[in-house]
Coordinates of C-alpha atoms in Angstrom, one line a residue:
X1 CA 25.7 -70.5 12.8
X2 CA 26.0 -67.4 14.6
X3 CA 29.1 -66.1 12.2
X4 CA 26.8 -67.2 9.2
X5 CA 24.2 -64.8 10.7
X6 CA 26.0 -62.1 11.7
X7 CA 27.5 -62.0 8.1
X8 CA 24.1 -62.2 6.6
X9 CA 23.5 -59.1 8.8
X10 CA 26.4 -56.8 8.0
X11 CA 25.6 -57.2 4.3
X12 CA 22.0 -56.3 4.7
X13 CA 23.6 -53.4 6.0
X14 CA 25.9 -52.3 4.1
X15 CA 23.1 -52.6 1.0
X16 CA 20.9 -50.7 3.1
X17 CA 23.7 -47.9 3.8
X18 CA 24.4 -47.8 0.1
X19 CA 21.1 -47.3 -1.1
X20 CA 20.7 -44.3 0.8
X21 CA 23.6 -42.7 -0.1
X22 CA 22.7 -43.5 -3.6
X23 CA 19.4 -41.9 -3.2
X24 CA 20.8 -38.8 -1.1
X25 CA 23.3 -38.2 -3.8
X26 CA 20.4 -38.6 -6.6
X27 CA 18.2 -36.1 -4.4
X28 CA 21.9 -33.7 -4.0
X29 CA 22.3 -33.7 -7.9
X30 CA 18.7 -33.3 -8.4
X31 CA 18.8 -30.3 -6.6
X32 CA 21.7 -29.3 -8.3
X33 CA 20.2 -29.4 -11.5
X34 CA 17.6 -27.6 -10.8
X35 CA 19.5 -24.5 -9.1
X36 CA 21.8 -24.5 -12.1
X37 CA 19.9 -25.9 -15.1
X38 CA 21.9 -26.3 -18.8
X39 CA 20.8 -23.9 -20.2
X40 CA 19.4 -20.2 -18.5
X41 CA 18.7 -18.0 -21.0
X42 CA 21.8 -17.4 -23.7
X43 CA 24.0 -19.0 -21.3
X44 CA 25.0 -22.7 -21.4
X45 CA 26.5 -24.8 -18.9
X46 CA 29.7 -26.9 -20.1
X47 CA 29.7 -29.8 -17.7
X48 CA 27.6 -31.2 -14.8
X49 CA 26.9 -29.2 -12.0
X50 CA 28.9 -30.4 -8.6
X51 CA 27.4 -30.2 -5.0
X52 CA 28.5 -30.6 -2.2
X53 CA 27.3 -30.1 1.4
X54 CA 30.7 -29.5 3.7
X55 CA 30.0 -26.8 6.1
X56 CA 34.2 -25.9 6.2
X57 CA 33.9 -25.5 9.9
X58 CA 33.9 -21.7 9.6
X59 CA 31.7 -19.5 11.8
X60 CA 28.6 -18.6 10.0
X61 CA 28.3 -21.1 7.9
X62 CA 26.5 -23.5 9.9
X63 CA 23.6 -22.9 8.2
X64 CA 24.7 -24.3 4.6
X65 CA 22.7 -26.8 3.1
X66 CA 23.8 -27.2 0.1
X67 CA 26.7 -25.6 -2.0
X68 CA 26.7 -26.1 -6.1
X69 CA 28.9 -24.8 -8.9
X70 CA 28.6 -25.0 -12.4
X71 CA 31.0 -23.4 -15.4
X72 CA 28.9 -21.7 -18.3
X73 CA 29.9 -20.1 -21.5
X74 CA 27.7 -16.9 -22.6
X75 CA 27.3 -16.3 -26.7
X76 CA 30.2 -14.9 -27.0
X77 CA 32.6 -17.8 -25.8
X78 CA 33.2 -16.4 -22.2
X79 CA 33.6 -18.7 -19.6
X80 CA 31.1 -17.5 -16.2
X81 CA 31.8 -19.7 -12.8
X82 CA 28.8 -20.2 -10.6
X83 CA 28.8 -21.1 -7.0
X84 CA 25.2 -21.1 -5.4
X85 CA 24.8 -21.7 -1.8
X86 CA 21.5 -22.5 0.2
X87 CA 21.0 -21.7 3.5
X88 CA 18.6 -23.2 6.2
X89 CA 17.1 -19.5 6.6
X90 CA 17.2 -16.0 5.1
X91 CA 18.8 -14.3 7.7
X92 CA 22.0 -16.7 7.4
X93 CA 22.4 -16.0 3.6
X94 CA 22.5 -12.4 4.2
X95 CA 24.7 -13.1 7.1
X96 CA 26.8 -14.8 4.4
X97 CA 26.6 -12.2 2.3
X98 CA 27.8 -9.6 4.5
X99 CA 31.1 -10.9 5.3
X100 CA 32.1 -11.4 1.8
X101 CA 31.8 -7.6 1.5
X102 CA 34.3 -7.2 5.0
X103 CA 37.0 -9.5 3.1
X104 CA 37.0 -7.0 0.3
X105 CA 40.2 -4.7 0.6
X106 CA 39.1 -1.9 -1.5
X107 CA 35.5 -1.8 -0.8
X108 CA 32.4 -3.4 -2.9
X109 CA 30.6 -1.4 -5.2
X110 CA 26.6 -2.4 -4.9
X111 CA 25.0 -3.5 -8.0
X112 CA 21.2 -2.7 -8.5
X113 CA 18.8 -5.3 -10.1
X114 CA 20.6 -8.6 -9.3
X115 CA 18.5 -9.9 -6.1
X116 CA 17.8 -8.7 -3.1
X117 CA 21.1 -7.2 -2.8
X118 CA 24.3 -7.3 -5.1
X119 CA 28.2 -5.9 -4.9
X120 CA 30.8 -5.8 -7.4
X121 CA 34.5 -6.9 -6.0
X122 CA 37.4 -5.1 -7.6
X123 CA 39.0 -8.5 -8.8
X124 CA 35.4 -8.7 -10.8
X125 CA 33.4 -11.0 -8.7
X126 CA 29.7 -10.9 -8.4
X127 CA 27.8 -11.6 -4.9
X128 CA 24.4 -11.6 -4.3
X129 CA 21.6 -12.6 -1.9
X130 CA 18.2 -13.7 -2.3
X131 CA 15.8 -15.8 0.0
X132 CA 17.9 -18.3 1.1
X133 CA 20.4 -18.2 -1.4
X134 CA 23.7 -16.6 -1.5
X135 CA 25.5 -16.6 -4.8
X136 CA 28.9 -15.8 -6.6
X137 CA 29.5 -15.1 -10.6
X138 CA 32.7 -14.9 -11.7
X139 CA 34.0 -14.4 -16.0
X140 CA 37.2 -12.0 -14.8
X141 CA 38.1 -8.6 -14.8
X142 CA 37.9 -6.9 -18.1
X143 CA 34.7 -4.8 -18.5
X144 CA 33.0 -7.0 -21.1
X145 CA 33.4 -10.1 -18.8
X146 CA 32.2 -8.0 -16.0
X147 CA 28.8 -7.1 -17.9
X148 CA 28.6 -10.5 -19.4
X149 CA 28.3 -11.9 -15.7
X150 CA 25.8 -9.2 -14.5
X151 CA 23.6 -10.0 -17.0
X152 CA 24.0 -13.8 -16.3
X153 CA 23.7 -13.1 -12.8
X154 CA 20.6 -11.3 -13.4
X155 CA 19.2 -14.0 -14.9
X156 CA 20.0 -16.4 -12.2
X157 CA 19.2 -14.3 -9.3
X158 CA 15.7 -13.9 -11.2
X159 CA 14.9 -17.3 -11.5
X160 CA 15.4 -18.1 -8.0
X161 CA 12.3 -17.5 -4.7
X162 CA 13.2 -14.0 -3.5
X163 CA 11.4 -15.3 0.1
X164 CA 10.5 -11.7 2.0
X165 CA 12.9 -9.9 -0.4
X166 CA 14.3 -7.8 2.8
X167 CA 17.5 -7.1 4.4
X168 CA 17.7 -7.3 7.6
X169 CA 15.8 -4.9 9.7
X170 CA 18.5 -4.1 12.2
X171 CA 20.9 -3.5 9.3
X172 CA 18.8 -0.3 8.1
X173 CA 19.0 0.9 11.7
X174 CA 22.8 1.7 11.5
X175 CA 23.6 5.3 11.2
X176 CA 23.8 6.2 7.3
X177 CA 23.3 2.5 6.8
X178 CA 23.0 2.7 3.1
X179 CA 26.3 4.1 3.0
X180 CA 28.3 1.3 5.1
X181 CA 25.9 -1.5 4.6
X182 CA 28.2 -3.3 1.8
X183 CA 30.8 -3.1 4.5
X184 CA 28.6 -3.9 7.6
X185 CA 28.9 -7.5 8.8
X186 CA 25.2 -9.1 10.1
X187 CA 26.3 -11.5 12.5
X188 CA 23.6 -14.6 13.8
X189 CA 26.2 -16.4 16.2
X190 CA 29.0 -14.9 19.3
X191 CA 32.1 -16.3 17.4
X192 CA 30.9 -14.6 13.7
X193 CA 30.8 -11.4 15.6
X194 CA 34.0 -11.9 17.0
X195 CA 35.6 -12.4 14.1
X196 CA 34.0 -9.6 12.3
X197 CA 34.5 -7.1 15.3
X198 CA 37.5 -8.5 16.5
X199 CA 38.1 -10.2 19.9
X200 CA 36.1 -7.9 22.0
X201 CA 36.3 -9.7 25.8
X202 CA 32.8 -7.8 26.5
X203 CA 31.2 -9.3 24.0
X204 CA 31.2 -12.7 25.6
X205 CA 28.8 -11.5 27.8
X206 CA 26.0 -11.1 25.1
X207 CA 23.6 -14.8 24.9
X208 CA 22.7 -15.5 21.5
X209 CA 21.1 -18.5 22.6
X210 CA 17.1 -16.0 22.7
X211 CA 17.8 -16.0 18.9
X212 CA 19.8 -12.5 18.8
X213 CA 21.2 -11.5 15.9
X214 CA 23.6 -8.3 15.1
X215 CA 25.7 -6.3 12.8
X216 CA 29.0 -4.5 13.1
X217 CA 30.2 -1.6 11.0
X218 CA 33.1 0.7 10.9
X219 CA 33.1 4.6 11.1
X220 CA 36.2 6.0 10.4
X221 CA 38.3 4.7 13.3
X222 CA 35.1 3.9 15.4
X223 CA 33.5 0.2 15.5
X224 CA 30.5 -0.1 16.2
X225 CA 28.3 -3.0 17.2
X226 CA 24.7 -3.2 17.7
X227 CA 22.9 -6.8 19.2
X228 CA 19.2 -6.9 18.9
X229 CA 17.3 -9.4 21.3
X230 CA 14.2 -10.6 20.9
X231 CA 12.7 -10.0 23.9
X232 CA 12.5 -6.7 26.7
X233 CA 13.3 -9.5 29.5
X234 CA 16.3 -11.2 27.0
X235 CA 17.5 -7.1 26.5
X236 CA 17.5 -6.5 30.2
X237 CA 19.1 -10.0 30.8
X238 CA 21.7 -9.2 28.9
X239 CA 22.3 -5.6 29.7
X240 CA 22.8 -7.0 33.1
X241 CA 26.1 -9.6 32.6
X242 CA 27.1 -6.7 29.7
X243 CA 27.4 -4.1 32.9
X244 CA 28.8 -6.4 35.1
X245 CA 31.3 -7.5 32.8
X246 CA 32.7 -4.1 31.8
X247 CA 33.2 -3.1 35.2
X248 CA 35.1 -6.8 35.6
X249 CA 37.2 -5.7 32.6
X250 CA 37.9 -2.4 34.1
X251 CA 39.0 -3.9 37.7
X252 CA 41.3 -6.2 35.4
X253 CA 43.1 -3.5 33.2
X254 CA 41.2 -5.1 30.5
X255 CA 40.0 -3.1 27.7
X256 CA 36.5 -1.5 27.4
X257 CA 34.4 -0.6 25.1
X258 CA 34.5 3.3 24.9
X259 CA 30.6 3.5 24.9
X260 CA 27.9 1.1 26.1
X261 CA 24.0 1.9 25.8
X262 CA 20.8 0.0 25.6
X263 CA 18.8 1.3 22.9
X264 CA 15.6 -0.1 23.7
X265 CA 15.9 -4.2 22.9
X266 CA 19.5 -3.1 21.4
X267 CA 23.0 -3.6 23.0
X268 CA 24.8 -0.6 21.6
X269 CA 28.9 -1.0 21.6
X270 CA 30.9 1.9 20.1
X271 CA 34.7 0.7 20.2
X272 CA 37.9 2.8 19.4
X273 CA 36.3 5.9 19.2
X274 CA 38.4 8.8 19.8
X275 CA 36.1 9.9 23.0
X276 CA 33.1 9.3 25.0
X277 CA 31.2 12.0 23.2
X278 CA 32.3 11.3 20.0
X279 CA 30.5 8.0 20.5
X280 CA 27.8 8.6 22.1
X281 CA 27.0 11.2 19.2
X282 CA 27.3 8.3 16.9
X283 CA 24.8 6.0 18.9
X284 CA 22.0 9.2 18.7
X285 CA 21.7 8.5 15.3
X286 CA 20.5 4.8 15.3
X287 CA 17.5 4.5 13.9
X288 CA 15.3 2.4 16.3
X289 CA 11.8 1.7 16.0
X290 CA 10.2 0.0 18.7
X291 CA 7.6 -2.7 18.0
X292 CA 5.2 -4.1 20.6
X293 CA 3.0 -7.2 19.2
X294 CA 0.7 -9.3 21.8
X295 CA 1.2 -12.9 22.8
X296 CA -2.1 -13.4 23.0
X297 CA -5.4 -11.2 22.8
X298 CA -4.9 -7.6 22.8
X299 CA -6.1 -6.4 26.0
X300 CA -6.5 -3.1 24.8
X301 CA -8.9 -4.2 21.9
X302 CA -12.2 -2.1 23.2
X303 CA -9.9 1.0 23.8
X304 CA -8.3 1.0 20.1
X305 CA -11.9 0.3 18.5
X306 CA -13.5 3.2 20.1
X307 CA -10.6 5.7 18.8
X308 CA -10.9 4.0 15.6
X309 CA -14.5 4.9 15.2
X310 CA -13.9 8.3 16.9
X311 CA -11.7 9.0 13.9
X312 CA -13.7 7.3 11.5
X313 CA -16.8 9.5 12.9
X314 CA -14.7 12.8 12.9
X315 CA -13.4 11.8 9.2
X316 CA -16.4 11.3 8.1
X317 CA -17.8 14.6 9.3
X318 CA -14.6 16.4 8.2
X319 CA -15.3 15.2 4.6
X320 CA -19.2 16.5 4.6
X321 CA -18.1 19.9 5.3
X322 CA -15.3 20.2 3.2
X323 CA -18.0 18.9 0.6
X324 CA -20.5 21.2 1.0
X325 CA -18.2 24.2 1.4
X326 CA -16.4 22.8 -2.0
X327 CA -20.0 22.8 -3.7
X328 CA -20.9 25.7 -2.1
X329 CA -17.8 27.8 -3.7
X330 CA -18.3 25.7 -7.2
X331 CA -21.7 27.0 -7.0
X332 CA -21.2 30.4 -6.2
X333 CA -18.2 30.5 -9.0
X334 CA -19.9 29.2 -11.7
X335 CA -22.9 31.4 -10.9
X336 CA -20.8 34.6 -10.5
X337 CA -19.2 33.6 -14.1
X338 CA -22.2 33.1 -15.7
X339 CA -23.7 36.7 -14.0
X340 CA -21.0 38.3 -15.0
X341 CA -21.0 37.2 -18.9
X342 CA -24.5 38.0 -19.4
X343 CA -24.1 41.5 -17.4
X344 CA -21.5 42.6 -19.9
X345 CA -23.1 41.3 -23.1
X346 CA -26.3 43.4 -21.8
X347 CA -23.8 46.1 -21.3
X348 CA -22.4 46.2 -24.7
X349 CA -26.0 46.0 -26.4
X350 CA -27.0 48.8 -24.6
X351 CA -24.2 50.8 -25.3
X352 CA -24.4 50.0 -29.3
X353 CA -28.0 51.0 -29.4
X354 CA -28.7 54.8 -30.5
X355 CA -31.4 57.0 -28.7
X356 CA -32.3 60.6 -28.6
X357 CA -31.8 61.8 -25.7
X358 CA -33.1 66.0 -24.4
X359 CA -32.1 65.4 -21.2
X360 CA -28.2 65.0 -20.7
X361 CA -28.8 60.6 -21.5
X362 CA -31.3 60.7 -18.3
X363 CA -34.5 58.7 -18.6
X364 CA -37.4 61.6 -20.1
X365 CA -41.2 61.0 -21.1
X366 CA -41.3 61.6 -24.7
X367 CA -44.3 63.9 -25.2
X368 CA -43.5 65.6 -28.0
X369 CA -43.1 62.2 -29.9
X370 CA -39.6 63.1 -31.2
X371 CA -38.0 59.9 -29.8
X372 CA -38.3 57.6 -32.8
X373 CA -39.7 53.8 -33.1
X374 CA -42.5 55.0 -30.9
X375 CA -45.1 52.5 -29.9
X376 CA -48.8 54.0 -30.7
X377 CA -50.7 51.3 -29.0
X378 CA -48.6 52.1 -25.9
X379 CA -49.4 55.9 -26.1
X380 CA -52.2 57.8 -24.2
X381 CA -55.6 58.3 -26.5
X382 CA -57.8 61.6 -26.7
X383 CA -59.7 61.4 -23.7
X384 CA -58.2 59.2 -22.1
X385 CA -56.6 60.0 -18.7

């Protein structure tokens, strides 16, 4: 009896196991489908799209949650592979995107209007990031295949949520960051950055546990690695086990970084420099912008509305005199114009009119009535006077 029921319940089971994996793998192509429809735009797809949801163990992929890929052909018979990977957040698809531009031997070249941000490989492969989506096109390397698959790109990267639509603002605070950003790694996770900054001891110092992130680029023979915390109290945490740990390394013949600063919330590491000041010139050019937001109420609320309406006040003031001095001059323009038209026109009629004149032009009484167009009703009679 008890073999009977234990048989009845390991086939309810099983039924029950298989109908969610059918459903999961209904939701998985579902989701598929509608990342990588049939059809998008003048582009077809030429079989089903696959997904799959393996994470490959790598780091910085933890993230995935769900990869697809699709084959297309574009009007004129070319062939584009897709590949279209979701991530959990939008920081982890950028951080995906970034190292796909470190792997690159001879350096990406960015492509504008694909995304939030695009590169071109040399071996003709498209990458891209947008929201939480990180994406590869592929159709090979000769030119026409290479524009057929930016336009298809285009498409696809347009048809997706573009989220905040930012990169990373610790990214734009690298020194000439829009020159090395295709080449700067953003890291979300200790062993990402080690592998994109190589195996740096101090760096196992650094907690990413606060929700740190942090990006690594290279400056001729200079590495540098910056690690933004979240937190003043997480920054000074860390700076902490970062000092004590360098002067371990030192006791130990170990190497050291050749510069380390806190930048406000920023661990600042400058490796393989060629000297101290070499790398502490580099660190003065990081762009950091500090940014204090309140828990809670501000305290400070009453103190930041007064000098609002101070300004307001003063602004306001400022703008009633500059317009009444602006009327002012309009007035006395426009009135100096007008003067000075109907001046000169009285001018030139005087000066065309033709008088007698006994007296070198000046002003005379005419009492010999020799002055013409004389007015008799105007004149003196006999007797009069």
């Amino acid at each position: 009896m008890r073999v009977l029921f234990l048989s009845k319940f390991l086939s309810a089971c099983a039924l029950l196991i298989t109908f969610f994996s059918l459903v999961l793998a209904n939701g998985t192509t579902d989701e598929a489908a509608k990342l990588l429809p049939d059809r998008l735009g003048d582009f077809r797809a030429t079989g089903a799209a696959s997904s799959k949801t393996d994470k490959g163990g790598k780091p910085g992929l933890e993230d995935i949650e769900i990869i697809v890929e699709r084959k297309y052909r574009s009007p004129q018979g070319t062939i584009i592979e897709v590949g279209l990977v979701k991530m959990l957040t939008e920081k982890s698809a950028y951080a995906l995107f970034s190292s796909e531009g470190e792997k690159v031997i001879s350096g990406p070249k960015k492509v504008d209007g694909v995304g939030t941000a695009a590169m071109m490989t040399d071996m003709g492969h498209l990458f891209f990031y947008k929201g939480t989506m990180w994406g590869r096109v592929y159709a090979g390397v000769e030119a026409e295949n290479i524009e057929r698959a930016t336009a298809f790109a285009k498409q696809l990267a347009d048809s997706l949520d573009k989220g905040e639509g930012e990169i990373p603002v610790i990214v734009k605070h690298l020194p000439d960051w829009e020159t090395v950003q295709l080449q700067a790694v953003y890291a979300l996770s200790l062993p990402a950055l080690q592998q994109a900054a190589g195996n740096r001891p101090v760096l196992e110092a650094v907690n990413f546990a606060g929700g740190a992130d942090a990006v690594t680029a290279s400056y001729g023979p200079s590495r540098m690695v910056i690690i933004e915390h979240t937190t003043p109290q997480l920054a000074t945490d860390d700076d902490a086990r970062i000092n004590a740990k360098i002067n371990e390394l030192k006791s130990g013949g170990q190497p050291v970084p050749t510069l380390y600063r806190r930048v406000g919330n920023y661990a600042v590491f400058v490796f393989d420099a060629p000297d101290e000041a070499t790398a502490g010139q580099l660190v003065e050019k990081i762009n950091y912008e500090q940014v204090v937001q309140w828990l809670g109420n501000n305290p400070h609320w009453m103190e930041r509305a007064e000098r609002e309406y101070r300004q307001t006040t003063a602004g306001v003031i400022l703008s009633v005199i500059k317009g009444t001095g602006l009327s002012l001059l309009i007035c006395l323009g426009i009135g100096g114009i007008f003067g000075s038209i109907i001046f000169k026109r009285r001018r030139a009629q005087a000066a065309m009119t033709e008088a007698y004149s006994d007296a070198g032009g000046m002003l005379r009484l005419n009492l010999d009535e020799m002055t013409p167009h004389v007015d008799p009703s105007r004149l003196l009679g006999k007797g009069d006077g």
